[in-house]
Every structure is written in C-alpha cells, then in structure tokens.
C-alpha cells in the first residue's frame, strides 16, 4: 500500500478532498532538481479537513472513477476560520477603541482651531476699521 504526504488544496466537495503532493525530480541533462506536483482526489473518511492541512494519504481500492486514495492521518492542521473570526472580532474592538481616541483628538483640535479662528476674526475686524479710516468720506 503506497502512502504519500501532501497538502489539502480543496475541501469544497462532499466526501472528497483534493490533496496536492509535491516531489523533487532530478533532470538528467541539466543536473538540477525541480519540483513536480500532482493532485489526488481522496476520501477524507471521518476526518474534518480544511485547505492547508498537511495529511498522509494511502492508496486503496477504487472508490469512484478518479478517487483511489484515503486520508489516513493529519500531520499538521492549518489555522481554522473560526480562530480567524475571533481575531477579526478582537481587531474590530481595537479599531473601535482607536477610532474613539481619534475622534477625541479631532474634537480637541477643533476646539483649538475654533479658538484660533476667533482671534483671526478679531484681527479682521481691526483691519476693516483701518480700511474704513483710509477711505475718504464722500461728504
């Protein structure tokens, strides 16, 4: 019974997962190694698999036209979506706190700006008085 180690690339089908197996091949002319990959359709059995899981598959009797392998064990599980959602929720809370702090800072800067604009208004009123004095009256 042949066994291979690969990565789950798709788990969207019912009762079937796609496992990609990579292998290194030595080129006879160029004397270099290069990577080849092949996708296998596998029966997951009772295992709950997600994309990114590293698994070991073993060959057995044909299950369907293209399915010949069964997942025997999970070597390394990928991070689950539920964990990511929890992280996103934490980030949202942090973002809200940061947003609230930003709004407070904007409110403080508006108060400072309004105070500065108030002094500018006083300066313009002084300028208007001087401009009225410089304009000759038509009497």
PDB file of C-alpha atoms in Angstrom:
ATOM      1  CA  UNK A   1       0.000   0.000   0.000  1.00  0.00           C
ATOM      2  CA  UNK A   2       1.606   3.307  -1.132  1.00  0.00           C
ATOM      3  CA  UNK A   3       1.471   6.362   1.112  1.00  0.00           C
ATOM      4  CA  UNK A   4       2.105   9.975   0.192  1.00  0.00           C
ATOM      5  CA  UNK A   5       2.344  13.221   2.142  1.00  0.00           C
ATOM      6  CA  UNK A   6       0.561  16.266   0.756  1.00  0.00           C
ATOM      7  CA  UNK A   7      -1.411  19.426   1.419  1.00  0.00           C
ATOM      8  CA  UNK A   8      -5.205  19.716   1.212  1.00  0.00           C
ATOM      9  CA  UNK A   9      -5.911  22.276  -1.516  1.00  0.00           C
ATOM     10  CA  UNK A  10      -9.696  21.992  -1.748  1.00  0.00           C
ATOM     11  CA  UNK A  11     -12.383  20.678   0.573  1.00  0.00           C
ATOM     12  CA  UNK A  12     -15.451  22.010  -1.248  1.00  0.00           C
ATOM     13  CA  UNK A  13     -16.848  18.682  -2.444  1.00  0.00           C
ATOM     14  CA  UNK A  14     -18.975  16.363  -0.334  1.00  0.00           C
ATOM     15  CA  UNK A  15     -16.995  13.352   0.810  1.00  0.00           C
ATOM     16  CA  UNK A  16     -13.924  14.279  -1.246  1.00  0.00           C
ATOM     17  CA  UNK A  17     -10.861  16.458  -0.745  1.00  0.00           C
ATOM     18  CA  UNK A  18      -8.140  17.398  -3.203  1.00  0.00           C
ATOM     19  CA  UNK A  19      -4.611  16.764  -1.955  1.00  0.00           C
ATOM     20  CA  UNK A  20      -1.583  18.160  -3.779  1.00  0.00           C
ATOM     21  CA  UNK A  21       1.596  16.085  -3.480  1.00  0.00           C
ATOM     22  CA  UNK A  22       4.926  17.706  -4.384  1.00  0.00           C
ATOM     23  CA  UNK A  23       8.067  15.761  -5.273  1.00  0.00           C
ATOM     24  CA  UNK A  24      11.584  16.682  -6.382  1.00  0.00           C
ATOM     25  CA  UNK A  25      12.822  15.293  -9.700  1.00  0.00           C
ATOM     26  CA  UNK A  26      16.431  15.329 -10.909  1.00  0.00           C
ATOM     27  CA  UNK A  27      16.890  16.454 -14.527  1.00  0.00           C
ATOM     28  CA  UNK A  28      19.303  14.101 -16.356  1.00  0.00           C
ATOM     29  CA  UNK A  29      20.766  16.687 -18.769  1.00  0.00           C
ATOM     30  CA  UNK A  30      20.816  19.884 -16.689  1.00  0.00           C
ATOM     31  CA  UNK A  31      21.708  18.126 -13.416  1.00  0.00           C
ATOM     32  CA  UNK A  32      19.218  20.205 -11.478  1.00  0.00           C
ATOM     33  CA  UNK A  33      16.368  19.337  -9.201  1.00  0.00           C
ATOM     34  CA  UNK A  34      12.932  20.746  -9.880  1.00  0.00           C
ATOM     35  CA  UNK A  35       9.578  20.340  -8.202  1.00  0.00           C
ATOM     36  CA  UNK A  36       6.663  18.486  -9.740  1.00  0.00           C
ATOM     37  CA  UNK A  37       3.221  18.308  -8.218  1.00  0.00           C
ATOM     38  CA  UNK A  38       0.180  16.143  -8.732  1.00  0.00           C
ATOM     39  CA  UNK A  39      -3.348  16.436  -7.382  1.00  0.00           C
ATOM     40  CA  UNK A  40      -5.157  13.427  -5.971  1.00  0.00           C
ATOM     41  CA  UNK A  41      -8.847  13.128  -5.128  1.00  0.00           C
ATOM     42  CA  UNK A  42      -9.113  11.486  -1.704  1.00  0.00           C
ATOM     43  CA  UNK A  43     -11.789  10.175   0.605  1.00  0.00           C
ATOM     44  CA  UNK A  44     -11.469  12.041   3.934  1.00  0.00           C
ATOM     45  CA  UNK A  45     -13.316   9.383   5.921  1.00  0.00           C
ATOM     46  CA  UNK A  46     -14.478  10.762   9.263  1.00  0.00           C
ATOM     47  CA  UNK A  47     -11.754  13.440   9.411  1.00  0.00           C
ATOM     48  CA  UNK A  48     -12.691  17.118   9.318  1.00  0.00           C
ATOM     49  CA  UNK A  49     -10.264  18.631   6.786  1.00  0.00           C
ATOM     50  CA  UNK A  50      -9.682  22.216   5.672  1.00  0.00           C
ATOM     51  CA  UNK A  51      -7.426  23.736   2.990  1.00  0.00           C
ATOM     52  CA  UNK A  52      -3.854  23.995   4.210  1.00  0.00           C
ATOM     53  CA  UNK A  53      -3.882  20.813   6.322  1.00  0.00           C
ATOM     54  CA  UNK A  54      -0.847  18.576   5.814  1.00  0.00           C
ATOM     55  CA  UNK A  55      -2.041  14.962   5.535  1.00  0.00           C
ATOM     56  CA  UNK A  56      -0.848  11.460   4.763  1.00  0.00           C
ATOM     57  CA  UNK A  57      -2.868   9.588   2.123  1.00  0.00           C
ATOM     58  CA  UNK A  58      -2.756   5.893   1.332  1.00  0.00           C
ATOM     59  CA  UNK A  59      -3.741   4.066  -1.831  1.00  0.00           C
ATOM     60  CA  UNK A  60      -6.571   1.546  -1.727  1.00  0.00           C
ATOM     61  CA  UNK A  61      -9.298   0.075  -3.848  1.00  0.00           C
ATOM     62  CA  UNK A  62     -11.059   2.426  -6.291  1.00  0.00           C
ATOM     63  CA  UNK A  63     -13.858   4.390  -4.615  1.00  0.00           C
ATOM     64  CA  UNK A  64     -15.006   6.174  -7.785  1.00  0.00           C
ATOM     65  CA  UNK A  65     -13.727   6.917 -11.283  1.00  0.00           C
ATOM     66  CA  UNK A  66     -10.916   9.211 -10.077  1.00  0.00           C
ATOM     67  CA  UNK A  67     -10.784   8.550  -6.332  1.00  0.00           C
ATOM     68  CA  UNK A  68      -8.206   5.935  -5.277  1.00  0.00           C
ATOM     69  CA  UNK A  69      -6.712   7.379  -2.078  1.00  0.00           C
ATOM     70  CA  UNK A  70      -7.935   7.741   1.506  1.00  0.00           C
ATOM     71  CA  UNK A  71      -6.681  10.239   4.079  1.00  0.00           C
ATOM     72  CA  UNK A  72      -5.145   8.229   6.922  1.00  0.00           C
ATOM     73  CA  UNK A  73      -3.928  10.965   9.284  1.00  0.00           C
ATOM     74  CA  UNK A  74      -3.483  14.698   9.729  1.00  0.00           C
ATOM     75  CA  UNK A  75       0.167  15.646  10.219  1.00  0.00           C
ATOM     76  CA  UNK A  76      -0.357  19.381  10.743  1.00  0.00           C
ATOM     77  CA  UNK A  77      -3.661  21.248  10.889  1.00  0.00           C
ATOM     78  CA  UNK A  78      -3.975  24.686   9.293  1.00  0.00           C
ATOM     79  CA  UNK A  79      -5.472  27.597  11.287  1.00  0.00           C
ATOM     80  CA  UNK A  80      -9.256  27.371  11.270  1.00  0.00           C
ATOM     81  CA  UNK A  81     -11.617  30.071  10.053  1.00  0.00           C
ATOM     82  CA  UNK A  82     -13.280  30.259  13.483  1.00  0.00           C
ATOM     83  CA  UNK A  83      -9.957  31.263  15.029  1.00  0.00           C
ATOM     84  CA  UNK A  84      -9.531  33.908  12.340  1.00  0.00           C
ATOM     85  CA  UNK A  85     -13.032  35.252  13.020  1.00  0.00           C
ATOM     86  CA  UNK A  86     -12.144  35.603  16.701  1.00  0.00           C
ATOM     87  CA  UNK A  87      -9.004  37.508  15.708  1.00  0.00           C
ATOM     88  CA  UNK A  88     -11.101  39.738  13.434  1.00  0.00           C
ATOM     89  CA  UNK A  89     -13.511  40.424  16.300  1.00  0.00           C
ATOM     90  CA  UNK A  90     -10.609  41.455  18.522  1.00  0.00           C
ATOM     91  CA  UNK A  91      -9.268  43.703  15.760  1.00  0.00           C
ATOM     92  CA  UNK A  92     -12.695  45.329  15.373  1.00  0.00           C
ATOM     93  CA  UNK A  93     -12.821  46.111  19.107  1.00  0.00           C
ATOM     94  CA  UNK A  94      -9.314  47.564  18.965  1.00  0.00           C
ATOM     95  CA  UNK A  95     -10.267  49.557  15.867  1.00  0.00           C
ATOM     96  CA  UNK A  96     -13.330  50.956  17.657  1.00  0.00           C
ATOM     97  CA  UNK A  97     -11.210  51.993  20.639  1.00  0.00           C
ATOM     98  CA  UNK A  98      -8.664  53.590  18.327  1.00  0.00           C
ATOM     99  CA  UNK A  99     -11.426  55.300  16.345  1.00  0.00           C
ATOM    100  CA  UNK A 100     -12.876  56.712  19.577  1.00  0.00           C
ATOM    101  CA  UNK A 101      -9.458  58.039  20.565  1.00  0.00           C
ATOM    102  CA  UNK A 102      -9.054  59.589  17.095  1.00  0.00           C
ATOM    103  CA  UNK A 103     -12.449  61.294  17.386  1.00  0.00           C
ATOM    104  CA  UNK A 104     -11.484  62.729  20.781  1.00  0.00           C
ATOM    105  CA  UNK A 105      -8.235  64.046  19.311  1.00  0.00           C
ATOM    106  CA  UNK A 106     -10.153  65.621  16.401  1.00  0.00           C
ATOM    107  CA  UNK A 107     -12.581  67.255  18.829  1.00  0.00           C
ATOM    108  CA  UNK A 108      -9.674  68.734  20.798  1.00  0.00           C
ATOM    109  CA  UNK A 109      -8.019  70.010  17.628  1.00  0.00           C
ATOM    110  CA  UNK A 110     -11.330  71.587  16.514  1.00  0.00           C
ATOM    111  CA  UNK A 111     -11.562  73.468  19.825  1.00  0.00           C
ATOM    112  CA  UNK A 112      -8.028  74.769  19.357  1.00  0.00           C
ATOM    113  CA  UNK A 113      -8.771  75.701  15.744  1.00  0.00           C
ATOM    114  CA  UNK A 114     -12.000  77.480  16.718  1.00  0.00           C
ATOM    115  CA  UNK A 115     -10.098  79.488  19.294  1.00  0.00           C
ATOM    116  CA  UNK A 116      -7.505  80.429  16.673  1.00  0.00           C
ATOM    117  CA  UNK A 117     -10.238  81.379  14.193  1.00  0.00           C
ATOM    118  CA  UNK A 118     -11.853  83.571  16.847  1.00  0.00           C
ATOM    119  CA  UNK A 119      -8.635  85.586  17.168  1.00  0.00           C
ATOM    120  CA  UNK A 120      -8.387  85.827  13.397  1.00  0.00           C
ATOM    121  CA  UNK A 121     -11.899  87.256  13.273  1.00  0.00           C
ATOM    122  CA  UNK A 122     -10.830  89.921  15.755  1.00  0.00           C
ATOM    123  CA  UNK A 123      -7.823  90.749  13.566  1.00  0.00           C
ATOM    124  CA  UNK A 124     -10.031  91.113  10.501  1.00  0.00           C
ATOM    125  CA  UNK A 125     -12.363  93.446  12.376  1.00  0.00           C
ATOM    126  CA  UNK A 126      -9.356  95.649  13.266  1.00  0.00           C
ATOM    127  CA  UNK A 127      -8.292  95.614   9.637  1.00  0.00           C
ATOM    128  CA  UNK A 128     -11.752  96.663   8.491  1.00  0.00           C
ATOM    129  CA  UNK A 129     -11.673  99.656  10.855  1.00  0.00           C
ATOM    130  CA  UNK A 130      -8.356 100.788   9.472  1.00  0.00           C
ATOM    131  CA  UNK A 131      -9.561 100.333   5.920  1.00  0.00           C
ATOM    132  CA  UNK A 132     -12.640 102.477   6.660  1.00  0.00           C
ATOM    133  CA  UNK A 133     -10.429 105.196   8.069  1.00  0.00           C
ATOM    134  CA  UNK A 134      -8.215 105.222   4.995  1.00  0.00           C
ATOM    135  CA  UNK A 135     -11.172 105.532   2.616  1.00  0.00           C
ATOM    136  CA  UNK A 136     -12.100 109.186   2.212  1.00  0.00           C
ATOM    137  CA  UNK A 137     -15.637 110.045   3.049  1.00  0.00           C
ATOM    138  CA  UNK A 138     -17.844 111.458   0.330  1.00  0.00           C
ATOM    139  CA  UNK A 139     -19.335 114.254   2.406  1.00  0.00           C
TER     140      UNK A 139
END
